[in-house]
C-alpha positions as MATLAB code, in Angstrom:
seq = 'MSRTSQVVTCKAAICWGLGQPVTVEEIQVDPPKATEVRVKMIRSSLCHTDITSIQGFPHMKFPRALGHEGVGVVESVGDQVTTLKEGDVVIPTYIGECETCENCVSGQTNLCLTHPVSLTGLLPDDTSRMSVRGQRLYHVLSCATWSEYMVSDVNYVLKVDPTIDPSHASFISCGFSTGFGAAWKEAKVESGSSVAVLGLGAVGLGAISGAKFMGAAKIIGIDKNEKKREKGEAFGMTHFINPTDSAKSVSDLVKEATGGMGVDYSLECTGIPPLLTESLEATKVGTGKTMVVGIPAEPTVPLGIITILLGRTLKGSVLGGLKVRSDLSIIADKCQKKEFPLEELFSHEVSLEDIKEAFEIVKKPNCLKIVIKMSH';
ca = [
      98.672  110.683  212.827;
     101.840  111.364  210.836;
     105.282  111.165  212.393;
     105.651  114.896  211.937;
     102.809  115.578  214.373;
     103.993  113.190  217.085;
     105.957  114.018  220.205;
     109.074  111.842  220.544;
     110.255  110.581  223.922;
     113.981  109.912  224.027;
     117.138  110.224  226.114;
     119.295  113.326  226.383;
     122.156  114.706  228.475;
     120.886  117.463  230.752;
     122.445  119.996  233.108;
     119.954  121.191  235.724;
     121.883  124.192  237.004;
     125.161  126.061  237.185;
     127.980  123.650  238.020;
     125.623  120.714  238.575;
     126.541  117.258  237.258;
     125.333  116.130  233.865;
     122.606  113.488  233.937;
     120.902  111.434  231.238;
     117.155  111.968  231.349;
     114.080  110.954  229.429;
     112.831  114.020  227.572;
     110.104  114.970  225.111;
     110.870  116.465  221.712;
     107.989  118.187  219.936;
     107.390  117.992  216.182;
     109.118  120.581  213.993;
     107.283  123.795  213.206;
     106.939  125.133  209.656;
     110.602  126.044  208.975;
     112.179  123.399  211.201;
     113.502  119.847  210.971;
     113.615  117.129  213.585;
     116.855  115.187  213.474;
     117.645  111.711  214.745;
     121.209  112.025  215.981;
     123.789  109.419  214.913;
     126.966  110.723  216.511;
     127.981  113.667  218.611;
     131.252  114.791  220.139;
     132.555  116.826  223.034;
     133.930  120.314  222.430;
     135.528  122.687  224.957;
     132.428  124.881  224.629;
     130.382  122.035  226.118;
     132.499  122.221  229.265;
     132.054  125.991  229.552;
     128.317  125.604  228.907;
     127.737  123.907  232.268;
     129.650  126.831  233.800;
     127.146  129.320  232.392;
     128.286  130.011  228.810;
     126.750  131.712  226.855;
     123.708  132.282  229.079;
     122.486  131.332  232.563;
     119.293  129.515  231.595;
     118.663  126.018  232.937;
     117.750  123.175  232.669;
     119.856  122.875  229.570;
     120.037  120.164  226.899;
     123.702  119.882  226.054;
     125.834  119.396  222.957;
     126.332  121.345  219.743;
     128.603  119.110  217.624;
     127.101  116.175  215.798;
     125.589  114.557  212.737;
     122.184  113.031  212.232;
     119.408  112.043  209.849;
     116.359  114.202  209.185;
     113.413  112.355  210.728;
     110.652  114.842  209.864;
     110.285  118.304  208.337;
     108.010  121.293  208.758;
     105.492  122.060  206.021;
     107.482  125.036  204.675;
     110.802  123.186  204.392;
     111.763  122.637  200.748;
     115.544  122.206  200.906;
     115.613  119.045  203.027;
     113.638  115.824  203.219;
     113.353  112.836  205.511;
     116.501  110.703  205.351;
     118.921  113.515  204.510;
     122.145  113.503  206.538;
     122.864  116.853  208.181;
     125.261  118.517  210.584;
     124.075  121.285  212.922;
     125.496  124.786  212.913;
     124.937  127.738  215.216;
     124.928  130.396  212.528;
     123.040  130.649  209.249;
     123.690  132.217  205.852;
     120.848  133.986  204.069;
     123.163  135.198  201.264;
     121.225  138.496  200.944;
     121.688  140.563  204.130;
     124.246  143.359  204.428;
     126.775  141.131  206.190;
     126.356  138.141  203.874;
     126.942  140.206  200.725;
     129.816  142.217  202.240;
     132.370  139.449  201.819;
     133.879  140.545  205.147;
     132.066  138.442  207.735;
     130.103  135.252  208.275;
     127.828  136.847  210.891;
     124.519  136.686  209.059;
     121.984  139.257  210.248;
     118.964  137.225  209.172;
     120.051  134.000  210.864;
     122.371  135.202  213.663;
     124.141  133.356  216.447;
     121.564  132.687  219.169;
     122.650  133.353  222.734;
     119.186  132.874  224.240;
     119.153  129.074  224.402;
     116.020  129.031  222.260;
     115.012  128.592  218.629;
     114.605  131.696  216.424;
     110.944  132.096  217.484;
     112.059  132.233  221.158;
     110.557  128.852  222.025;
     111.914  125.344  222.578;
     110.809  121.972  221.209;
     112.392  120.096  224.124;
     111.122  119.557  227.649;
     111.975  117.449  230.686;
     109.559  116.638  233.534;
     107.263  119.336  232.229;
     109.971  122.021  232.191;
     111.231  123.837  229.106;
     114.739  122.821  228.049;
     117.208  125.388  226.746;
     119.971  124.785  224.199;
     123.571  125.903  224.520;
     123.361  127.648  221.133;
     121.001  126.675  218.306;
     120.520  122.978  219.021;
     121.150  120.111  221.456;
     123.122  117.252  219.939;
     123.595  115.149  223.077;
     120.042  113.995  222.570;
     118.699  111.102  220.558;
     116.414  113.564  218.763;
     116.569  117.341  218.411;
     114.806  120.087  216.472;
     116.568  122.873  214.583;
     115.536  125.684  212.281;
     116.340  124.546  208.747;
     118.684  127.506  208.277;
     120.981  126.143  210.992;
     121.771  122.734  209.491;
     123.910  121.736  206.533;
     123.198  118.749  204.307;
     126.244  116.512  203.789;
     127.087  113.471  201.686;
     125.471  110.395  203.283;
     128.709  108.415  202.843;
     130.679  110.781  205.102;
     132.256  109.189  208.170;
     129.802  110.106  210.974;
     132.484  110.710  213.600;
     134.448  112.959  211.255;
     131.257  114.790  210.301;
     130.698  115.536  213.974;
     134.233  116.927  214.318;
     133.763  119.395  211.456;
     130.415  120.689  212.739;
     132.355  123.002  215.062;
     135.815  122.361  216.539;
     138.087  121.400  213.648;
     136.306  123.693  211.202;
     136.506  126.640  213.595;
     140.290  126.367  213.644;
     140.581  125.718  209.919;
     138.373  128.670  209.101;
     140.242  130.990  211.476;
     143.388  130.512  209.377;
     141.576  130.369  206.038;
     138.804  132.959  206.283;
     139.604  135.197  209.262;
     143.402  135.508  209.225;
     143.575  134.910  205.475;
     147.066  133.530  205.990;
     149.359  134.456  203.111;
     151.503  131.935  201.282;
     155.074  131.829  202.598;
     154.145  133.439  205.928;
     154.744  132.303  209.516;
     151.990  131.185  211.883;
     151.857  130.303  215.589;
     148.984  128.218  216.968;
     148.486  128.216  220.736;
     146.758  125.047  221.931;
     146.725  121.858  219.875;
     143.309  120.442  220.578;
     140.884  119.828  217.719;
     140.514  123.576  217.095;
     144.273  124.188  217.097;
     144.935  121.238  214.826;
     142.276  122.612  212.503;
     144.125  125.953  212.530;
     147.375  124.183  211.619;
     145.591  122.402  208.785;
     144.139  125.714  207.581;
     147.546  127.413  207.686;
     149.023  124.556  205.662;
     146.143  124.813  203.174;
     146.927  128.528  202.737;
     150.609  127.837  202.067;
     152.258  129.040  205.291;
     156.003  128.289  205.291;
     156.501  128.055  209.061;
     153.731  126.701  211.299;
     154.613  126.664  214.994;
     152.435  124.586  217.295;
     152.498  125.387  221.012;
     151.228  123.041  223.716;
     152.295  121.840  227.168;
     151.344  118.288  226.240;
     154.286  116.573  224.520;
     151.881  114.054  222.987;
     150.550  116.848  220.763;
     153.841  117.073  218.848;
     153.066  114.030  216.717;
     149.458  115.128  216.211;
     150.534  118.592  215.093;
     152.960  117.149  212.570;
     150.190  114.969  211.120;
     148.190  118.114  210.295;
     151.092  120.142  208.876;
     152.993  121.681  211.807;
     156.643  122.426  211.027;
     157.894  123.418  214.515;
     156.777  122.525  218.045;
     157.190  124.449  221.286;
     156.509  122.938  224.702;
     156.479  125.935  227.103;
     157.202  123.706  230.094;
     160.684  123.055  228.707;
     161.723  126.658  229.370;
     161.301  129.425  231.935;
     160.776  131.904  229.098;
     157.379  133.204  228.046;
     155.507  131.745  225.088;
     156.018  134.945  223.098;
     159.777  134.915  223.746;
     159.981  131.285  222.638;
     158.118  132.096  219.418;
     160.446  135.034  218.739;
     163.462  132.767  219.286;
     162.061  130.429  216.648;
     161.609  133.310  214.192;
     164.920  135.162  214.444;
     163.582  137.585  217.045;
     160.849  138.991  214.814;
     157.780  137.022  215.817;
     155.237  135.488  213.453;
     152.961  137.076  210.875;
     149.871  135.447  212.395;
     148.962  133.839  215.700;
     145.817  131.917  216.515;
     144.901  131.670  220.198;
     142.928  128.430  220.550;
     143.136  127.734  224.302;
     140.762  130.283  225.805;
     143.274  130.809  228.635;
     143.090  134.567  229.417;
     146.819  135.331  229.970;
     147.682  133.749  226.635;
     145.755  136.406  224.735;
     148.454  139.005  225.367;
     151.157  136.371  224.806;
     149.674  135.481  221.410;
     149.680  139.158  220.429;
     153.238  139.654  221.677;
     154.331  136.645  219.613;
     153.498  138.477  216.372;
     155.513  141.058  214.450;
     155.470  144.690  215.566;
     153.372  146.825  213.246;
     151.939  144.045  211.081;
     151.216  141.029  213.286;
     147.670  139.653  213.360;
     146.133  137.584  216.174;
     142.877  135.651  215.918;
     140.863  134.972  219.080;
     139.493  131.467  218.594;
     139.371  129.826  222.030;
     136.508  130.796  224.345;
     137.468  131.668  227.946;
     135.143  130.889  230.827;
     135.445  134.504  232.033;
     133.337  137.233  230.344;
     136.258  139.701  230.401;
     139.990  139.053  230.031;
     143.126  141.177  230.638;
     144.971  142.621  227.674;
     148.412  144.227  227.505;
     147.549  147.542  225.884;
     151.124  148.402  224.846;
     151.281  145.154  222.915;
     148.369  146.091  220.703;
     149.290  149.789  220.490;
     152.450  148.730  218.657;
     150.470  148.245  215.461;
     149.295  144.692  215.959;
     145.757  143.573  215.073;
     143.442  141.537  217.321;
     140.366  140.001  215.711;
     137.524  137.891  217.024;
     136.172  134.846  215.259;
     132.883  132.900  215.290;
     132.986  129.455  213.659;
     136.319  130.522  212.188;
     134.634  133.087  209.941;
     133.046  130.282  207.927;
     129.824  130.843  206.024;
     127.752  127.696  206.354;
     126.621  127.240  202.758;
     129.598  128.823  201.010;
     132.502  127.611  203.169;
     131.527  124.856  205.607;
     130.185  122.888  202.642;
     133.697  122.964  201.143;
     135.198  121.571  204.363;
     132.498  118.888  204.450;
     133.402  117.908  200.886;
     137.092  117.716  201.775;
     136.181  115.648  204.834;
     134.130  113.224  202.752;
     137.084  112.885  200.354;
     139.391  112.237  203.350;
     141.652  115.198  202.596;
     142.143  115.775  206.343;
     143.673  113.189  208.737;
     140.639  113.419  211.015;
     141.220  109.897  212.289;
     144.044  111.475  214.300;
     141.432  113.379  216.316;
     139.355  110.337  217.297;
     140.746  109.210  220.644;
     137.799  107.941  222.719;
     134.171  106.855  222.403;
     131.391  106.708  224.989;
     127.698  105.962  224.811;
     125.173  108.671  225.616;
     124.288  106.803  228.800;
     127.938  107.051  229.926;
     128.324  110.744  229.116;
     129.642  111.474  232.625;
     132.758  109.482  231.757;
     133.552  111.943  228.963;
     134.165  114.736  231.460;
     136.846  112.600  233.119;
     138.341  111.238  229.905;
     138.802  114.754  228.502;
     141.323  115.455  231.283;
     143.643  112.688  230.075;
     146.762  113.759  228.130;
     145.980  111.357  225.282;
     142.462  112.700  224.742;
     141.653  114.767  221.675;
     138.059  114.139  220.625;
     135.458  112.020  222.382;
     132.760  110.602  220.159;
     129.320  110.142  221.738;
     127.406  107.244  220.268;
     123.615  107.189  220.389;
     121.976  104.013  221.626;
     119.256  103.810  218.957;
];
């Protein structure tokens, strides 16, 4: 019997139901089907989306195998897979790029119609390769990286240089790249412009890095945590606002820092509903552009209609507008060449067995990214 045809028993972080604690369980991972790969995970990391996932985002299907950021090694491949082989190092994605559908050729969006974002918790054929105690396991999106092994459709992984730092590779599989792409591909920040970034976690710091890459002249970072000032500066921030230092609104503070005009672009990276209107209000009347990057726990959020009626633009963003093959590969190359100070993101490490600790660590003011180390 070849490895490809064998079921693997391994450990994974599981959530059994809405709001229930995360537990580490022994699970079974089936072999990959024809267009799939089975990946032995090396590192994973915790993203804000992982916290919202146990609160029911983006679907209400349980039990759920958690995690969507990570890096691993291809352990086996389906018989129709020609682009990857055993031993290749890959990072998971939750969107594909066929390069031929209407959206892919439009040059306007990364939302591939052939390999779309999955909100069902299942693989593209509406099944799962993972089970626990005889029950089907659902993913958060397209994969489950808090597992020693996982299966993904080959169109939802990206091959990377095997010498890449595994922790940094995990960071760019979602969080950092989402922010970077939001400034680079969605906002298309113009050289010499002004940018405000709300929330300086990994996504926000990625947005700052993207704005710097695009040549922004003024990059304002906004966060209630004073410890984020130094981090923001490391990624290219030019000005810092701590809203707790003033009774004024965030938008008023941004306007003060820009001569009363507001910024050309704002990127809302917190997912805090009231800040959506604030991020819009912080931009210039008539021309200001706001990117929605952070994901709120609530399915609907309030919006100040007058703010947007005054000619401002509000745009959504998935993976920062990055196309996996065309764009994320560029970020991976820059990461491998250490063009980003990603070591500034690495603040804590836990083993998979101690995953519960991560949900406490993430509340600490000095926490940015928690790396999850696999035991094998």
